[in-house]
Amino acid sequence: MSQVEVLCFGGAVSIHRSEERPFARCVNYYSVNDPLLLVNPGASRALRTGVWGMGSGSTSGSGLAAMVDPLTEPEFVFLTPRGNDPIVDHGLLGPTYIDALRWEGRRYQSLYLPLWHPFVRMVMMQTQCMGQFTSESVNELIVKRIIVPFIMFVMAVNAWVKNSVILPIVLFFVMIWEAIREGIRIWKGDDIYEQVLLQPTTTSSTDTPGKVKVEKETNATN
């Protein structure tokens, strides 16, 4: 479930990310004149207050963590109506939601589909036109035994490069930047800590007799 992305367009109930549903991404799209806002108090409250929630449900205090894994996408996205009709704007393929749907499709293609996917799709469409037998042969010999293993190999290499090369390099440069900032701070003499004033301590009355007794014993010995 942590790899599932949830997209809702004008839903009667908005979906949120939680510990029971740890979605990778959760976005609720609503047209501001969608009639279902009248029966969805969470979405209507978010529209009124401007508090649209966070896609992750949590934030991180580390700037590095926010850079490597940004979790700042809102749970609600409110769209300007294009049809100026609540019924028309509520439709998934209507003029309002269709732009958001196309944008999500382009985002999915840019993130998860390889660059050669259009070429592979064209080859598949051409092979389907060559007949059932030829299509099955090409699919078995080329697609399943060559193209699919090659794509899986490239995806594994990309994941390895991301986790073993890119992320350590980013961490290394961030550490260098933090060291430079610390050196500049020390050179300027800036103090990032607040000074603590220590209160003078007084000798309690219970310690005084003991001290007098020790002095008396010393004098008696002399």
XYZ file of N, CA and C in Angstrom:
666
model
N 0.820 -1.206 0.000
C 0.000 0.000 0.000
C 0.857 1.260 0.000
N 2.083 1.169 0.477
C 2.965 2.331 0.521
C 3.427 2.758 -0.863
N 3.150 1.965 -1.896
C 3.518 2.326 -3.259
C 2.300 2.739 -4.091
N 1.142 2.853 -3.470
C -0.104 3.170 -4.175
C -0.320 4.680 -4.141
N -0.664 5.247 -5.282
C -1.035 6.652 -5.379
C -2.542 6.751 -5.607
N -3.208 7.518 -4.772
C -4.667 7.643 -4.824
C -5.029 9.029 -5.332
N -5.840 9.079 -6.377
C -6.322 10.337 -6.947
C -7.847 10.306 -6.976
N -8.486 11.294 -6.380
C -9.947 11.381 -6.335
C -10.386 12.662 -7.038
N -11.370 12.535 -7.913
C -11.887 13.677 -8.655
C -13.361 13.868 -8.301
N -13.645 14.881 -7.493
C -15.021 15.183 -7.121
C -15.688 14.067 -6.348
N -14.981 13.475 -5.406
C -15.521 12.359 -4.651
C -16.524 12.796 -3.595
N -17.490 11.920 -3.315
C -18.445 12.225 -2.249
C -17.786 12.158 -0.883
N -16.717 11.375 -0.764
C -15.943 11.258 0.475
C -14.479 11.438 0.109
N -13.791 12.307 0.805
C -12.373 12.524 0.548
C -11.548 11.446 1.253
N -10.487 11.036 0.619
C -9.599 9.995 1.137
C -8.339 10.653 1.668
N -7.890 10.194 2.837
C -6.723 10.770 3.497
C -5.702 9.670 3.780
N -4.457 10.073 3.848
C -3.377 9.159 4.204
C -3.300 9.039 5.719
N -3.145 7.818 6.221
C -3.085 7.574 7.657
C -2.187 6.367 7.903
N -2.062 6.013 9.187
C -1.255 4.839 9.526
C -1.895 3.554 9.007
N -3.228 3.507 8.998
C -3.899 2.321 8.459
C -3.842 2.289 6.938
N -3.745 3.468 6.304
C -3.669 3.562 4.841
C -2.462 4.413 4.448
N -1.278 3.846 4.555
C -0.058 4.629 4.264
C 0.216 4.741 2.768
N -0.666 5.450 2.058
C -0.482 5.611 0.625
C 0.780 6.420 0.341
N 1.366 6.151 -0.799
C 2.523 6.942 -1.205
C 2.122 8.369 -1.550
N 0.896 8.532 -2.051
C 0.424 9.859 -2.448
C -1.098 9.831 -2.449
N -1.708 10.912 -1.975
C -3.174 10.977 -1.886
C -3.603 12.412 -2.166
N -4.330 12.601 -3.266
C -4.767 13.941 -3.670
C -6.247 13.884 -4.016
N -7.009 14.830 -3.477
C -8.433 14.956 -3.762
C -8.661 16.223 -4.580
N -9.097 16.055 -5.828
C -9.374 17.185 -6.702
C -10.862 17.553 -6.603
N -11.137 18.846 -6.476
C -12.515 19.329 -6.437
C -12.613 20.626 -7.224
N -13.641 20.710 -8.039
C -14.006 22.002 -8.616
C -14.707 22.824 -7.540
N -14.456 24.114 -7.527
C -15.004 24.940 -6.439
C -16.529 25.032 -6.501
N -17.114 24.689 -7.642
C -18.580 24.670 -7.728
C -19.128 23.253 -7.833
N -18.330 22.270 -7.434
C -18.793 20.881 -7.484
C -19.931 20.695 -6.484
N -21.060 20.161 -6.905
C -22.193 20.014 -5.967
C -21.902 19.050 -4.828
N -20.938 18.137 -4.992
C -20.648 17.194 -3.916
C -19.921 17.847 -2.745
N -19.464 19.075 -2.894
C -18.914 19.793 -1.746
C -19.975 20.037 -0.685
N -21.243 20.019 -1.083
C -22.324 20.230 -0.126
C -22.531 19.036 0.787
N -22.102 17.844 0.360
C -22.270 16.639 1.178
C -20.939 16.130 1.715
N -19.858 16.853 1.464
C -18.532 16.457 1.957
C -18.024 17.549 2.887
N -18.272 17.408 4.193
C -17.893 18.494 5.107
C -16.384 18.718 5.182
N -15.582 17.651 5.041
C -14.134 17.828 5.112
C -13.612 18.673 3.971
N -14.074 18.404 2.755
C -13.614 19.176 1.600
C -14.122 20.604 1.653
N -15.396 20.794 2.029
C -15.928 22.152 2.113
C -15.234 22.957 3.209
N -14.887 22.308 4.320
C -14.161 23.017 5.383
C -12.765 23.410 4.921
N -12.105 22.527 4.177
C -10.787 22.865 3.647
C -10.866 24.021 2.664
N -11.923 24.081 1.878
C -12.086 25.187 0.931
C -12.320 26.498 1.663
N -13.097 26.466 2.739
C -13.393 27.697 3.481
C -12.182 28.192 4.257
N -11.475 27.289 4.927
C -10.387 27.686 5.820
C -9.062 27.839 5.106
N -8.892 27.208 3.955
C -7.603 27.239 3.268
C -6.599 26.257 3.818
N -6.980 25.441 4.808
C -6.101 24.404 5.353
C -6.358 23.143 4.548
N -5.477 22.852 3.626
C -5.698 21.769 2.671
C -4.980 20.497 3.042
N -4.315 20.461 4.195
C -3.661 19.236 4.647
C -2.391 18.965 3.874
N -1.665 17.929 4.336
C -0.431 17.526 3.681
C -0.601 16.116 3.149
N 0.027 15.840 2.017
C -0.109 14.525 1.413
C 0.461 13.415 2.258
N 1.473 13.731 3.101
C 2.085 12.690 3.921
C 1.471 12.604 5.296
N 0.807 13.664 5.744
C 0.269 13.690 7.099
C 1.310 14.018 8.146
N 2.548 14.282 7.736
C 3.606 14.610 8.688
C 4.608 15.484 7.982
N 5.410 16.205 8.789
C 6.476 17.033 8.262
C 7.763 16.660 8.948
N 8.859 17.062 8.363
C 10.169 16.748 8.922
C 10.889 18.041 9.247
N 11.603 18.056 10.336
C 12.358 19.228 10.709
C 13.698 19.332 10.032
N 14.119 18.358 9.305
C 15.397 18.361 8.627
C 15.229 18.867 7.210
N 16.028 19.872 6.822
C 15.982 20.360 5.462
C 16.459 19.333 4.465
N 17.429 18.500 4.891
C 17.921 17.446 4.008
C 16.838 16.423 3.725
N 16.091 16.015 4.754
C 15.020 15.041 4.552
C 13.935 15.607 3.646
N 13.628 16.889 3.784
C 12.623 17.496 2.916
C 13.103 17.569 1.473
N 14.435 17.700 1.282
C 14.952 17.758 -0.079
C 14.957 16.386 -0.720
N 15.360 15.358 0.035
C 15.434 14.011 -0.526
C 14.058 13.410 -0.688
N 13.170 13.618 0.274
C 11.836 13.024 0.225
C 10.804 14.098 0.536
N 10.468 14.959 -0.401
C 9.525 16.031 -0.112
C 8.137 15.503 0.153
N 7.522 16.009 1.238
C 6.179 15.548 1.623
C 5.291 16.764 1.849
N 5.284 17.651 0.899
C 4.574 18.913 1.078
C 3.390 19.060 0.147
N 2.966 18.015 -0.529
C 1.839 18.135 -1.456
C 0.531 18.149 -0.678
N -0.390 19.075 -1.001
C -1.652 19.142 -0.249
C -2.557 17.974 -0.571
N -3.424 17.642 0.379
C -4.396 16.579 0.165
C -5.563 17.054 -0.683
N -5.839 18.353 -0.689
C -6.946 18.908 -1.470
C -6.398 19.873 -2.513
N -6.916 19.753 -3.721
C -6.585 20.681 -4.804
C -7.912 21.166 -5.382
N -8.155 22.467 -5.287
C -9.404 23.040 -5.756
C -9.159 23.732 -7.098
N -10.002 23.394 -8.082
C -9.831 23.841 -9.456
C -10.859 24.902 -9.809
N -10.446 25.816 -10.666
C -11.359 26.823 -11.182
C -12.310 26.186 -12.193
N -13.611 26.357 -12.036
C -14.552 25.727 -12.978
C -14.395 26.300 -14.382
N -14.422 25.405 -15.373
C -14.302 25.813 -16.768
C -15.660 25.870 -17.468
N -16.580 25.028 -17.048
C -17.880 24.985 -17.711
C -18.902 25.930 -17.138
N -18.614 26.493 -15.932
C -19.566 27.390 -15.253
C -20.923 26.732 -15.038
N -20.901 25.402 -14.919
C -22.121 24.641 -14.643
C -21.741 23.525 -13.674
N -22.343 23.477 -12.480
C -21.939 22.451 -11.507
C -22.048 21.030 -12.045
N -23.060 20.745 -12.827
C -23.225 19.395 -13.353
C -22.134 19.086 -14.376
N -21.839 20.024 -15.251
C -20.808 19.813 -16.274
C -19.428 19.729 -15.635
N -19.154 20.596 -14.664
C -17.842 20.611 -14.029
C -17.624 19.400 -13.137
N -18.677 18.734 -12.732
C -18.530 17.545 -11.897
C -18.080 16.323 -12.701
N -18.301 16.292 -13.990
C -17.928 15.136 -14.796
C -16.424 14.937 -14.866
N -15.989 13.677 -14.794
C -14.554 13.379 -14.828
C -13.924 13.825 -16.140
N -14.645 13.653 -17.237
C -14.142 14.064 -18.550
C -14.671 15.430 -18.948
N -15.164 16.176 -17.973
C -15.638 17.526 -18.239
C -14.466 18.485 -18.406
N -14.768 19.744 -18.695
C -13.688 20.709 -18.972
C -12.826 21.054 -17.759
N -13.309 20.797 -16.547
C -12.545 21.156 -15.349
C -11.577 20.057 -14.941
N -12.076 18.835 -14.783
C -11.238 17.751 -14.293
C -10.349 17.144 -15.372
N -10.650 17.361 -16.648
C -9.885 16.710 -17.701
C -8.459 17.236 -17.738
N -8.247 18.524 -17.437
C -6.883 19.067 -17.430
C -6.061 18.461 -16.307
N -6.667 18.329 -15.120
C -5.958 17.698 -14.009
C -5.670 16.233 -14.303
N -6.619 15.553 -14.955
C -6.416 14.149 -15.309
C -5.281 14.002 -16.319
N -5.220 14.887 -17.296
C -4.120 14.843 -18.256
C -2.787 15.140 -17.594
N -2.786 16.084 -16.666
C -1.539 16.412 -15.969
C -1.041 15.224 -15.154
N -1.963 14.531 -14.480
C -1.576 13.356 -13.715
C -1.053 12.254 -14.647
N -1.653 12.124 -15.836
C -1.163 11.137 -16.788
C 0.237 11.453 -17.268
N 0.505 12.718 -17.564
C 1.860 13.099 -17.982
C 2.857 12.918 -16.846
N 2.431 13.191 -15.633
C 3.321 12.989 -14.489
C 3.669 11.517 -14.331
N 2.674 10.650 -14.470
C 2.925 9.217 -14.346
C 3.877 8.731 -15.442
N 3.684 9.192 -16.654
C 4.557 8.777 -17.738
C 5.988 9.254 -17.522
N 6.163 10.489 -17.065
C 7.516 11.013 -16.861
C 8.232 10.343 -15.704
N 7.478 9.838 -14.708
C 8.109 9.238 -13.539
C 8.341 7.741 -13.684
N 7.424 7.034 -14.311
C 7.456 5.585 -14.243
C 7.644 4.892 -15.594
N 7.459 5.598 -16.686
C 7.631 4.962 -17.981
C 8.990 5.324 -18.560
N 9.721 4.370 -19.135
C 11.027 4.677 -19.732
C 10.871 5.518 -20.985
N 11.998 6.062 -21.434
C 11.958 6.956 -22.588
C 11.577 6.221 -23.861
N 11.897 4.942 -23.918
C 11.611 4.189 -25.143
C 10.211 3.566 -25.141
N 9.377 3.929 -24.178
C 8.038 3.344 -24.120
C 7.208 3.641 -25.366
N 7.234 4.879 -25.948
C 6.470 5.086 -27.189
C 6.921 4.170 -28.323
N 8.242 3.927 -28.421
C 8.727 3.028 -29.479
C 8.230 1.609 -29.260
N 8.289 1.149 -28.012
C 7.808 -0.199 -27.705
C 6.311 -0.300 -27.979
N 5.567 0.748 -27.637
C 4.125 0.740 -27.895
C 3.841 0.691 -29.392
N 4.631 1.421 -30.179
C 4.433 1.397 -31.624
C 4.717 0.005 -32.192
N 5.781 -0.628 -31.678
C 6.108 -1.976 -32.139
C 4.985 -2.947 -31.799
N 4.436 -2.818 -30.595
C 3.347 -3.695 -30.198
C 2.111 -3.493 -31.079
N 1.809 -2.254 -31.412
C 0.653 -2.001 -32.257
C 0.867 -2.542 -33.672
N 2.102 -2.444 -34.150
C 2.388 -2.974 -35.481
C 2.301 -4.496 -35.506
N 2.782 -5.115 -34.437
C 2.736 -6.577 -34.404
C 1.310 -7.099 -34.288
N 0.424 -6.334 -33.644
C -0.964 -6.773 -33.547
C -1.668 -6.755 -34.900
N -1.171 -5.938 -35.798
C -1.773 -5.865 -37.134
C -1.254 -6.961 -38.071
N -0.256 -7.690 -37.653
C 0.352 -8.707 -38.523
C -0.321 -10.061 -38.407
N -1.318 -10.154 -37.606
C -2.003 -11.427 -37.474
C -1.772 -12.049 -36.111
N -2.627 -12.975 -35.751
C -2.572 -13.599 -34.444
C -1.307 -14.415 -34.254
N -0.951 -15.202 -35.233
C 0.218 -16.069 -35.094
C 1.510 -15.262 -35.004
N 1.657 -14.310 -35.908
C 2.875 -13.493 -35.893
C 2.964 -12.684 -34.608
N 1.840 -12.156 -34.166
C 1.844 -11.370 -32.934
C 2.276 -12.210 -31.744
N 1.757 -13.421 -31.631
C 2.144 -14.281 -30.519
C 3.621 -14.645 -30.595
N 4.121 -14.898 -31.800
C 5.536 -15.254 -31.945
C 6.438 -14.097 -31.553
N 6.129 -12.921 -32.060
C 6.944 -11.749 -31.725
C 6.847 -11.433 -30.240
N 5.647 -11.550 -29.687
C 5.476 -11.280 -28.266
C 6.275 -12.241 -27.397
N 6.340 -13.500 -27.820
C 7.078 -14.500 -27.047
C 8.580 -14.334 -27.205
N 9.034 -14.091 -28.422
C 10.473 -14.066 -28.685
C 11.112 -12.719 -28.349
N 10.449 -11.640 -28.757
C 11.073 -10.324 -28.618
C 10.669 -9.637 -27.323
N 9.361 -9.581 -27.103
C 8.895 -8.796 -25.954
C 9.237 -9.480 -24.641
N 8.799 -10.720 -24.480
C 8.969 -11.408 -23.200
C 10.409 -11.782 -22.916
N 11.177 -12.134 -23.941
C 12.537 -12.630 -23.707
C 13.620 -11.580 -23.921
N 13.276 -10.463 -24.565
C 14.300 -9.456 -24.817
C 13.913 -8.107 -24.197
N 12.768 -7.577 -24.619
C 12.412 -6.222 -24.205
C 12.092 -6.155 -22.722
N 11.246 -7.075 -22.244
C 10.864 -7.032 -20.825
C 12.058 -7.262 -19.901
N 12.921 -8.277 -20.126
C 14.100 -8.400 -19.264
C 15.018 -7.182 -19.328
N 15.151 -6.599 -20.530
C 16.004 -5.416 -20.650
C 15.424 -4.240 -19.859
N 14.114 -4.050 -19.950
C 13.484 -2.966 -19.191
C 13.620 -3.188 -17.689
N 13.437 -4.414 -17.237
C 13.597 -4.708 -15.814
C 15.032 -4.454 -15.360
N 15.986 -4.796 -16.208
C 17.396 -4.554 -15.877
C 17.679 -3.059 -15.775
N 17.163 -2.278 -16.718
C 17.386 -0.834 -16.682
C 16.731 -0.213 -15.457
N 15.539 -0.662 -15.104
C 14.878 -0.129 -13.914
C 15.656 -0.470 -12.655
N 16.220 -1.680 -12.584
C 17.033 -2.049 -11.421
C 18.290 -1.196 -11.346
N 18.915 -0.943 -12.502
C 20.110 -0.101 -12.520
C 19.763 1.328 -12.097
N 18.630 1.847 -12.577
C 18.221 3.189 -12.180
C 17.975 3.282 -10.677
N 17.348 2.273 -10.108
C 17.109 2.279 -8.661
C 18.424 2.217 -7.896
N 19.362 1.408 -8.386
C 20.663 1.309 -7.713
C 21.423 2.624 -7.791
N 21.389 3.276 -8.961
C 22.089 4.552 -9.113
C 21.480 5.607 -8.196
N 20.153 5.604 -8.096
C 19.498 6.579 -7.241
C 19.878 6.390 -5.777
N 19.858 5.144 -5.292
C 20.085 4.885 -3.874
C 21.559 4.836 -3.508
N 22.424 4.414 -4.425
C 23.832 4.204 -4.102
C 24.749 5.293 -4.615
N 24.285 6.111 -5.554
C 25.164 7.126 -6.133
C 24.612 8.526 -5.896
N 23.396 8.775 -6.358
C 22.865 10.136 -6.297
C 22.642 10.586 -4.860
N 21.967 9.744 -4.066
C 21.672 10.127 -2.685
C 22.946 10.327 -1.861
N 23.969 9.439 -1.907
C 25.205 9.723 -1.169
C 25.899 11.002 -1.617
N 25.854 11.306 -2.940
C 26.478 12.540 -3.414
C 25.758 13.756 -2.842
N 24.421 13.706 -2.838
C 23.657 14.818 -2.266
C 23.971 14.986 -0.781
N 24.017 13.874 -0.065
C 24.354 13.940 1.364
C 25.757 14.501 1.576
N 26.701 14.124 0.716
C 28.080 14.595 0.839
C 28.166 16.100 0.642
N 27.485 16.623 -0.378
C 27.517 18.053 -0.616
C 26.798 18.825 0.488
N 25.738 18.248 1.025
C 25.055 18.908 2.143
C 25.955 18.968 3.372
N 26.696 17.881 3.633
C 27.643 17.888 4.762
C 28.732 18.934 4.554
N 29.234 19.060 3.302
C 30.248 20.074 3.029
C 29.682 21.480 3.257
N 28.450 21.686 2.813
C 27.825 22.991 3.004
C 27.646 23.306 4.481
N 27.208 22.316 5.262
C 27.059 22.539 6.700
C 28.411 22.837 7.352
N 29.490 22.152 6.903
C 30.825 22.424 7.451
C 31.281 23.831 7.095
N 30.993 24.282 5.863
C 31.358 25.652 5.467
C 30.610 26.674 6.312
N 29.321 26.447 6.519
C 28.552 27.361 7.344
C 29.087 27.410 8.777
N 29.455 26.232 9.295
C 30.001 26.200 10.652
C 31.330 26.928 10.721
N 32.174 26.758 9.678
C 33.450 27.474 9.666
C 33.263 28.979 9.585
N 32.295 29.430 8.782
C 32.017 30.863 8.697
C 31.509 31.390 10.031
N 30.674 30.590 10.691
C 30.160 31.024 11.997
C 31.275 31.163 13.006
N 32.208 30.198 13.022
C 33.329 30.258 13.970
C 34.252 31.426 13.643
N 34.475 31.662 12.344
C 35.351 32.762 11.937
C 34.764 34.113 12.327
N 33.431 34.252 12.207
C 32.786 35.497 12.594
C 32.642 35.618 14.104
N 32.761 34.511 14.806
C 32.599 34.547 16.249
C 31.175 34.551 16.719
N 30.284 34.145 15.852
C 28.873 34.075 16.245
C 28.654 32.899 17.171
N 27.789 33.089 18.153
C 27.459 32.038 19.109
C 26.004 31.667 18.918
N 25.774 30.398 18.599
C 24.402 29.960 18.346
C 23.715 29.479 19.626
N 24.453 29.453 20.709
C 23.865 28.975 21.969
C 23.586 30.168 22.877
N 22.543 30.058 23.630
C 22.206 31.093 24.588
C 23.052 30.938 25.849
N 23.497 32.083 26.375
C 24.295 32.048 27.586
C 23.424 31.690 28.791
N 23.997 30.880 29.660
C 23.289 30.449 30.861
C 23.939 31.132 32.053
N 23.164 31.902 32.816
C 23.663 32.598 33.998
C 23.548 31.674 35.203
N 24.683 31.389 35.818
C 24.700 30.520 36.993
C 24.467 31.360 38.238
N 23.531 30.938 39.064
C 23.238 31.638 40.310
C 24.272 31.251 41.376
N 24.769 32.217 42.157
C 25.747 31.874 43.226
C 25.098 30.998 44.284
N 25.843 29.994 44.690
C 25.338 29.075 45.716
C 25.774 29.546 47.095
N 24.958 29.295 48.083
C 25.242 29.686 49.480
C 25.390 28.434 50.321
N 26.210 28.494 51.311
C 26.436 27.360 52.215
C 25.251 27.208 53.149
N 24.696 26.037 53.165
C 23.529 25.813 54.018
C 23.922 25.824 55.476
N 22.933 26.052 56.305
C 23.193 26.127 57.750
C 23.587 24.792 58.327
N 23.233 23.707 57.647
C 23.567 22.383 58.187
C 25.033 22.057 58.015
N 25.711 22.753 57.063
C 27.131 22.475 56.860
C 28.008 23.244 57.822
N 27.495 24.327 58.450
C 28.319 25.180 59.310
C 28.799 24.460 60.563
N 27.971 23.734 61.298
C 28.470 23.044 62.507
C 29.574 22.052 62.181
N 29.438 21.345 61.092
C 30.487 20.404 60.730
C 31.805 21.105 60.504
N 31.787 22.261 59.851
C 32.999 23.011 59.587
C 33.614 23.504 60.892
N 32.791 24.001 61.822
C 33.296 24.476 63.117
C 33.903 23.326 63.899
N 33.279 22.164 63.819
C 33.775 21.010 64.544
C 35.133 20.577 64.034
N 35.319 20.621 62.728
C 36.617 20.239 62.157
C 37.676 21.211 62.591
N 37.351 22.540 62.608
C 38.328 23.536 63.042
C 38.705 23.322 64.511
N 37.733 22.973 65.371
C 38.030 22.744 66.774
C 38.938 21.546 66.940
N 38.650 20.472 66.205
C 39.510 19.297 66.317
C 40.913 19.577 65.849
N 41.059 20.422 64.877
C 42.408 20.797 64.387
C 43.157 21.588 65.420
N 42.466 22.544 66.078
C 43.119 23.343 67.115
C 43.507 22.479 68.299
N 42.674 21.480 68.656
C 42.988 20.636 69.794
C 44.192 19.773 69.499
N 44.337 19.362 68.280
C 45.506 18.527 67.926
C 46.767 19.328 68.002
N 46.728 20.594 67.579
C 47.921 21.455 67.646
C 48.258 21.773 69.098
